[in-house]
CSV table of C-alpha atoms in Angstrom, one decimal:
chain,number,residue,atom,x,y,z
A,1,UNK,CA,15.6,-3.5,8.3
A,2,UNK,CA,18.5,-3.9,10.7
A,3,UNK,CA,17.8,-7.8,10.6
A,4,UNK,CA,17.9,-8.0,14.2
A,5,UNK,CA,15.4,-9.7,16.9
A,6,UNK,CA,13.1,-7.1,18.7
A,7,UNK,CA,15.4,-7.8,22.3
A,8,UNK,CA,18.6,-7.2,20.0
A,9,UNK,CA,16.9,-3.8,18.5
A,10,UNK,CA,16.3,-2.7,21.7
A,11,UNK,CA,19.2,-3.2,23.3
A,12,UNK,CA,20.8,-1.5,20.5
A,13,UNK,CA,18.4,1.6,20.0
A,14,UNK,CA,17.8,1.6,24.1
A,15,UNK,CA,20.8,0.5,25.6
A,16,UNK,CA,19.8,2.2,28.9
A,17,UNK,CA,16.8,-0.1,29.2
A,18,UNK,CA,18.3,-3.1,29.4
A,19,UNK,CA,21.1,-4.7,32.0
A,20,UNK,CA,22.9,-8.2,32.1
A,21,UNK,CA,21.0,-10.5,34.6
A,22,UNK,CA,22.7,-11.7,37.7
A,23,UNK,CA,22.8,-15.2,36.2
A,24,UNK,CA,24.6,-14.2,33.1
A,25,UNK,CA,21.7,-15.9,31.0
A,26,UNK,CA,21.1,-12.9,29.0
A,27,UNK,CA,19.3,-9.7,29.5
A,28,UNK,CA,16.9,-7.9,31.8
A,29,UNK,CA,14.7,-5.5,29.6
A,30,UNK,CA,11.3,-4.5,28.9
A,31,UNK,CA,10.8,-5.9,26.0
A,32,UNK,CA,8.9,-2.6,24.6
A,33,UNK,CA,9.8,-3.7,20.8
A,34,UNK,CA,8.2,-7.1,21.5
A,35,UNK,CA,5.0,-5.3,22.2
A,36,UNK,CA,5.5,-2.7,19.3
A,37,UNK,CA,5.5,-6.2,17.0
A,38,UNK,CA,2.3,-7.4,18.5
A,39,UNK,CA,0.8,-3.9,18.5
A,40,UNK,CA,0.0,-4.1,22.0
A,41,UNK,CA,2.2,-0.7,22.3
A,42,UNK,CA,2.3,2.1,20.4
A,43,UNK,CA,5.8,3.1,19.3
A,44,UNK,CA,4.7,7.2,19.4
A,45,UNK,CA,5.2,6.3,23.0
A,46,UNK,CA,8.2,6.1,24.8
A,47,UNK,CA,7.2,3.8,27.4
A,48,UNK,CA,9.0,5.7,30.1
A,49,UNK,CA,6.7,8.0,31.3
A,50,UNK,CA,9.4,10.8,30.0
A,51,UNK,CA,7.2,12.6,27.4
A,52,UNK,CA,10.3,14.5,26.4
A,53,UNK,CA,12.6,11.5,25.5
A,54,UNK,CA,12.1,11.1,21.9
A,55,UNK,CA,9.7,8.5,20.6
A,56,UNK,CA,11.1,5.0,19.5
A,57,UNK,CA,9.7,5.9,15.5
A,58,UNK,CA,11.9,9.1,15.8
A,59,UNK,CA,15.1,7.1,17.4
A,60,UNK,CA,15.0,4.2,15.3
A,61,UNK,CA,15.2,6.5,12.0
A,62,UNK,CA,18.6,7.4,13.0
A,63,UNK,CA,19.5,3.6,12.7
A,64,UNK,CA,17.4,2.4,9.8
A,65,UNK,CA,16.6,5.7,8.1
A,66,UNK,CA,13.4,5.3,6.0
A,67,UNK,CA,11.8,3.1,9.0
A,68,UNK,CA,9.3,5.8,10.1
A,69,UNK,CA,8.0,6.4,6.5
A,70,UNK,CA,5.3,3.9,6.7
A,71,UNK,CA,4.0,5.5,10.1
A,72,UNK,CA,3.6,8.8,8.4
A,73,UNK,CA,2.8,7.7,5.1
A,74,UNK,CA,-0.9,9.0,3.8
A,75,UNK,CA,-2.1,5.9,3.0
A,76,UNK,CA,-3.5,6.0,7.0
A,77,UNK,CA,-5.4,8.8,6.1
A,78,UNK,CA,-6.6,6.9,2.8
A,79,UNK,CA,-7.5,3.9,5.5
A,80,UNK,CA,-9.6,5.3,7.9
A,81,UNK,CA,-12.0,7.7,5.5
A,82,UNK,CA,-14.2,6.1,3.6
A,83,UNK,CA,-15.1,9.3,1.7
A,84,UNK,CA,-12.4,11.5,0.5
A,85,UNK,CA,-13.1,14.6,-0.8
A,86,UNK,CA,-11.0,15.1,-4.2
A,87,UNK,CA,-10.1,18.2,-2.0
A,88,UNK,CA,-8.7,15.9,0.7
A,89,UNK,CA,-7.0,13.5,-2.0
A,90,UNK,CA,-4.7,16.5,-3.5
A,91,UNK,CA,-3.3,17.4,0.4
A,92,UNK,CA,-2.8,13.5,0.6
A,93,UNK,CA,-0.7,13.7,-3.1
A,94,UNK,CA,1.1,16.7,-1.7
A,95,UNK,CA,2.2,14.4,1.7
A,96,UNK,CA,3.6,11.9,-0.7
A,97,UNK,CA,7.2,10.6,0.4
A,98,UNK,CA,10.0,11.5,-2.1
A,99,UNK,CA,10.7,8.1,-3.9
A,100,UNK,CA,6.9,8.2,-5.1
A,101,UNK,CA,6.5,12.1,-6.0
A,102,UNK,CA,9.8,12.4,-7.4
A,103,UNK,CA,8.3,9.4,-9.6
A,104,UNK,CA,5.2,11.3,-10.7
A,105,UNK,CA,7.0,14.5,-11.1
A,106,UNK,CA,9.6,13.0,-13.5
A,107,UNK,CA,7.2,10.7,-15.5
A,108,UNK,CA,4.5,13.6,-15.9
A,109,UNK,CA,6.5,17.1,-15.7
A,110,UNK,CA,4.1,19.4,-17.1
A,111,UNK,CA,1.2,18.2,-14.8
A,112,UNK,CA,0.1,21.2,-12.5
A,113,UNK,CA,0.6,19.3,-8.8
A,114,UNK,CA,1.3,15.6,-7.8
A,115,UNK,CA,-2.9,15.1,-8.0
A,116,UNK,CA,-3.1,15.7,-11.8
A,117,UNK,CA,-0.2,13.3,-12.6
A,118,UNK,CA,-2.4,10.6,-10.5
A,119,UNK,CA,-5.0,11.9,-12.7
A,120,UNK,CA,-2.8,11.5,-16.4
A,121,UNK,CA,-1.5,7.7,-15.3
A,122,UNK,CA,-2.1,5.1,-17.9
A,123,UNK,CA,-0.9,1.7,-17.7
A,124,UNK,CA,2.6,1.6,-18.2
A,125,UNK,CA,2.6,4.5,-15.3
A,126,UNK,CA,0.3,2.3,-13.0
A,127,UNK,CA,2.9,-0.8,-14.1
A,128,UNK,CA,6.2,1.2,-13.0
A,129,UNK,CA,4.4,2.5,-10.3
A,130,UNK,CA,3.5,-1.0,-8.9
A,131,UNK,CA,7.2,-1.5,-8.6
A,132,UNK,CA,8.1,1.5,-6.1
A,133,UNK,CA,9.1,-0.4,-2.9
A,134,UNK,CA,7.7,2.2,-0.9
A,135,UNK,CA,4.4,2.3,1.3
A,136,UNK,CA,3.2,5.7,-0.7
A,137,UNK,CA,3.0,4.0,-4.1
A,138,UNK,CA,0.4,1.7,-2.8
A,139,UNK,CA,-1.7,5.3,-1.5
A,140,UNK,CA,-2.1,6.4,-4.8
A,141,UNK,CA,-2.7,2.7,-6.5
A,142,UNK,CA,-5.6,3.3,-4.1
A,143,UNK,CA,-6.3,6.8,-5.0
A,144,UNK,CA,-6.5,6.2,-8.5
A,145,UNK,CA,-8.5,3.5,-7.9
A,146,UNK,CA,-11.2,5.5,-6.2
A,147,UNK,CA,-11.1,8.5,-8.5
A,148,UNK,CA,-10.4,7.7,-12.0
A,149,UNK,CA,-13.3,5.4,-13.6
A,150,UNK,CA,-14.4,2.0,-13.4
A,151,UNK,CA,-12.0,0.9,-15.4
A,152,UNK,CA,-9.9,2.3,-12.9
A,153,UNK,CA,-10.7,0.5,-10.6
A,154,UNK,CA,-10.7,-3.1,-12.1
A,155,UNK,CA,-6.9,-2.2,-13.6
A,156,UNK,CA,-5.5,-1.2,-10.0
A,157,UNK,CA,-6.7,-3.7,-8.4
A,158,UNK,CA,-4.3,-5.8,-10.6
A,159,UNK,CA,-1.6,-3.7,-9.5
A,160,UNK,CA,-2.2,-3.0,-5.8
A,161,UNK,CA,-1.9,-7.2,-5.6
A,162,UNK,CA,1.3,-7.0,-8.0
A,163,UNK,CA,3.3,-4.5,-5.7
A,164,UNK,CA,1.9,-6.4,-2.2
A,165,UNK,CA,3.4,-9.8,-3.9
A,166,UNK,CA,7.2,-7.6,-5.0
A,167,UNK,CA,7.0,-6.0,-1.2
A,168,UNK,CA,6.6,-9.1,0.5
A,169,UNK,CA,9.2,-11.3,-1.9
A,170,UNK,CA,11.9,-8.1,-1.6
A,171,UNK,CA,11.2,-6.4,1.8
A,172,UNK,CA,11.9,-8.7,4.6
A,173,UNK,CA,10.2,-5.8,7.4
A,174,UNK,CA,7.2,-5.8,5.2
A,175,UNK,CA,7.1,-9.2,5.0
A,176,UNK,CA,6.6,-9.3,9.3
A,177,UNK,CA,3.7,-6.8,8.8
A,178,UNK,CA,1.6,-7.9,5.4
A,179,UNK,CA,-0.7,-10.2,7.1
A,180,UNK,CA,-1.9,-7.2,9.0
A,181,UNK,CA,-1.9,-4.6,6.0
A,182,UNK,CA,-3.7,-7.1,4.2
A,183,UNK,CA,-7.0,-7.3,6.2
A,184,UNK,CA,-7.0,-3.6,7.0
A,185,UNK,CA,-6.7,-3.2,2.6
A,186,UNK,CA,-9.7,-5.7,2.6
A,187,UNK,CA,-11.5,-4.1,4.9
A,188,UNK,CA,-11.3,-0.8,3.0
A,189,UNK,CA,-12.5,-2.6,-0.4
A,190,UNK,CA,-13.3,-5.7,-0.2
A,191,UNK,CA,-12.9,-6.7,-3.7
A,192,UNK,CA,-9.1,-5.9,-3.4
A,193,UNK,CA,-7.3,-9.6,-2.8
A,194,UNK,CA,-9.9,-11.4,-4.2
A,195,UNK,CA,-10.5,-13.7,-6.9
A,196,UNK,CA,-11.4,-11.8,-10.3
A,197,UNK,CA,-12.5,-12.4,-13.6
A,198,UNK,CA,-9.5,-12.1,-16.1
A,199,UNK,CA,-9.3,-10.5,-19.6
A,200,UNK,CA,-7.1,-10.0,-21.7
A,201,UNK,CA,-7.3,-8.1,-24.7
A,202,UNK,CA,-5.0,-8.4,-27.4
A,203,UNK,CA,-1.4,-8.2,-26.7
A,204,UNK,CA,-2.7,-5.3,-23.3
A,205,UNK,CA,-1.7,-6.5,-20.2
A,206,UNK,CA,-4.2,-9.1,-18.3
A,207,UNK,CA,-6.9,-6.7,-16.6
A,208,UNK,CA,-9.2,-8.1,-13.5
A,209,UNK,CA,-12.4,-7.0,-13.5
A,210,UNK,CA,-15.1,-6.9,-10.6
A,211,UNK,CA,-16.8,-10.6,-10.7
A,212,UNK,CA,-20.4,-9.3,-11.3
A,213,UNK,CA,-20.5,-7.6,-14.8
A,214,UNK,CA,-23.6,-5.5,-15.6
A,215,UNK,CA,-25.7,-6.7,-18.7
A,216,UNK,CA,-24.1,-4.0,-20.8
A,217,UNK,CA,-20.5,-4.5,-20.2
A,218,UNK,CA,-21.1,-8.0,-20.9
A,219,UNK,CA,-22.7,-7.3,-24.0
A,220,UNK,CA,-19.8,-5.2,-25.0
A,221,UNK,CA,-17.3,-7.8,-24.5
A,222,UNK,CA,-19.6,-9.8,-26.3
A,223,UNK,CA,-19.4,-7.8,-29.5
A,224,UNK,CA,-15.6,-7.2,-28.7
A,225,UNK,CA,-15.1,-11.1,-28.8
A,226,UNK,CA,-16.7,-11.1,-32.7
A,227,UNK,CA,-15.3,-8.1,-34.0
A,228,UNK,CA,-12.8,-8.9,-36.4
A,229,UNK,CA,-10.8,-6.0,-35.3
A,230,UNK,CA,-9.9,-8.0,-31.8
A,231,UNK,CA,-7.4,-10.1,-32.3
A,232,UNK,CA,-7.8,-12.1,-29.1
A,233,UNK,CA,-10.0,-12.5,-26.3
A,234,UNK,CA,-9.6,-15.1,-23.2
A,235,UNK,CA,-12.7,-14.5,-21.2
A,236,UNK,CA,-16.1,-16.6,-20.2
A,237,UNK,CA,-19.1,-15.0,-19.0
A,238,UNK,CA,-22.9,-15.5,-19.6
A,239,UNK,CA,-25.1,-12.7,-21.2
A,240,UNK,CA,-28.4,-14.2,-19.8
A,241,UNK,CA,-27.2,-12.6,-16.5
């Protein structure tokens, strides 16, 4: 975010770390932010053995402010369970950073709490949503994934790839970190990031769908593609499966 190197950033954010070398040929300094990069430290710690300094998250808000969202961001939370109670996924909604709930609030006022407007999204939500450069509107792509339907979960996954691709092309600190985040979303469901069948319907936006269809949704695209109240269908699949 400050479009600095790690040894500039910490200079800058630790200037009592570091100290001109005898030599003049730069800097002596730790190097703590290299480490953060490679995740061979953890930035909650100070690396000073001073556990009342502040940590390097909460100092480097006050020079990129916004920076320590993604550390406290409840997609973490969404990560590491792989069962979330509905009664867990309402206290996540209600951890939601402000770019993302103010979204939800405005585009559904009259929902009851920040869950039931995950619950009332449609497509063009899902769509706007997907365009939120902000770690939180990827939590409740997955969210609604998990909770709404099937069809749920073969339209967000569309979407979860959509805002990944706009983060990476329009937030340069993101950018350093997606080939991480991406293995860890994998992990978590392994059809996210992979290849898909594609239909589209109409003039609806292209939905991806999970690769194996069951005999009756195939079947039902299969009358879809004859009925004369389709207007267009671009999608192959083979009903002896």
């Amino acid at each position: 975010m400050l479009g600095l190197d790690f040894a500039k950033i910490e200079r800058l954010i630790n200037p009592d770390c570091a100290a001109p070398r005898d030599d003049k040929g730069g800097y002596r300094q730790p190097q703590l932010w290299r480490k953060y990069g490679r995740g061979d430290v953890s930035p909650f710690g100070n690396g000073h053995g001073d556990s009342k300094r502040p940590t390097a998250v909460v100092v480097a808000e006050q020079y990129a402010p916004g920076s320590s969202d993604i550390f406290h961001s409840p997609l973490w939370r969404i990560l590491k369970t792989r069962q979330l109670t509905k009664t867990e996924a309402k206290k996540i909604c209600e951890k939601l950073a402000d770019p993302v709930a103010l979204y939800l609030r405005q585009r559904f006022p009259n929902a009851r709490s920040l869950w039931f407007a995950v619950l009332k999204m449609d497509v063009d939500a899902l769509k706007d949503l997907s365009c939120i450069c902000h770690v939180d509107a990827l939590a409740v792509l997955l969210l609604y994934r998990k909770y709404i339907s099937w069809y749920a979960e073969m339209l967000s996954a569309n979407y979860v790839e959509q805002w990944f691709q706009m983060m990476v092309q329009s937030d340069q600190a993101f950018a350093v970190v997606a080939s991480r985040l991406k293995p860890l979303l994998m992990n978590h469901d392994a059809r996210l990031f992979r290849p898909k069948l594609e239909i589209q319907l109409g003039g609806s936006l292209p939905v991806k769908t999970r690769p194996r269809m069951t005999r009756a949704w195939t079947t039902y695209l299969g009358v879809l593609a004859i009925s004369s109240s389709c207007s267009s269908i671009g999608v192959e699949f083979d009903l002896r499966e």
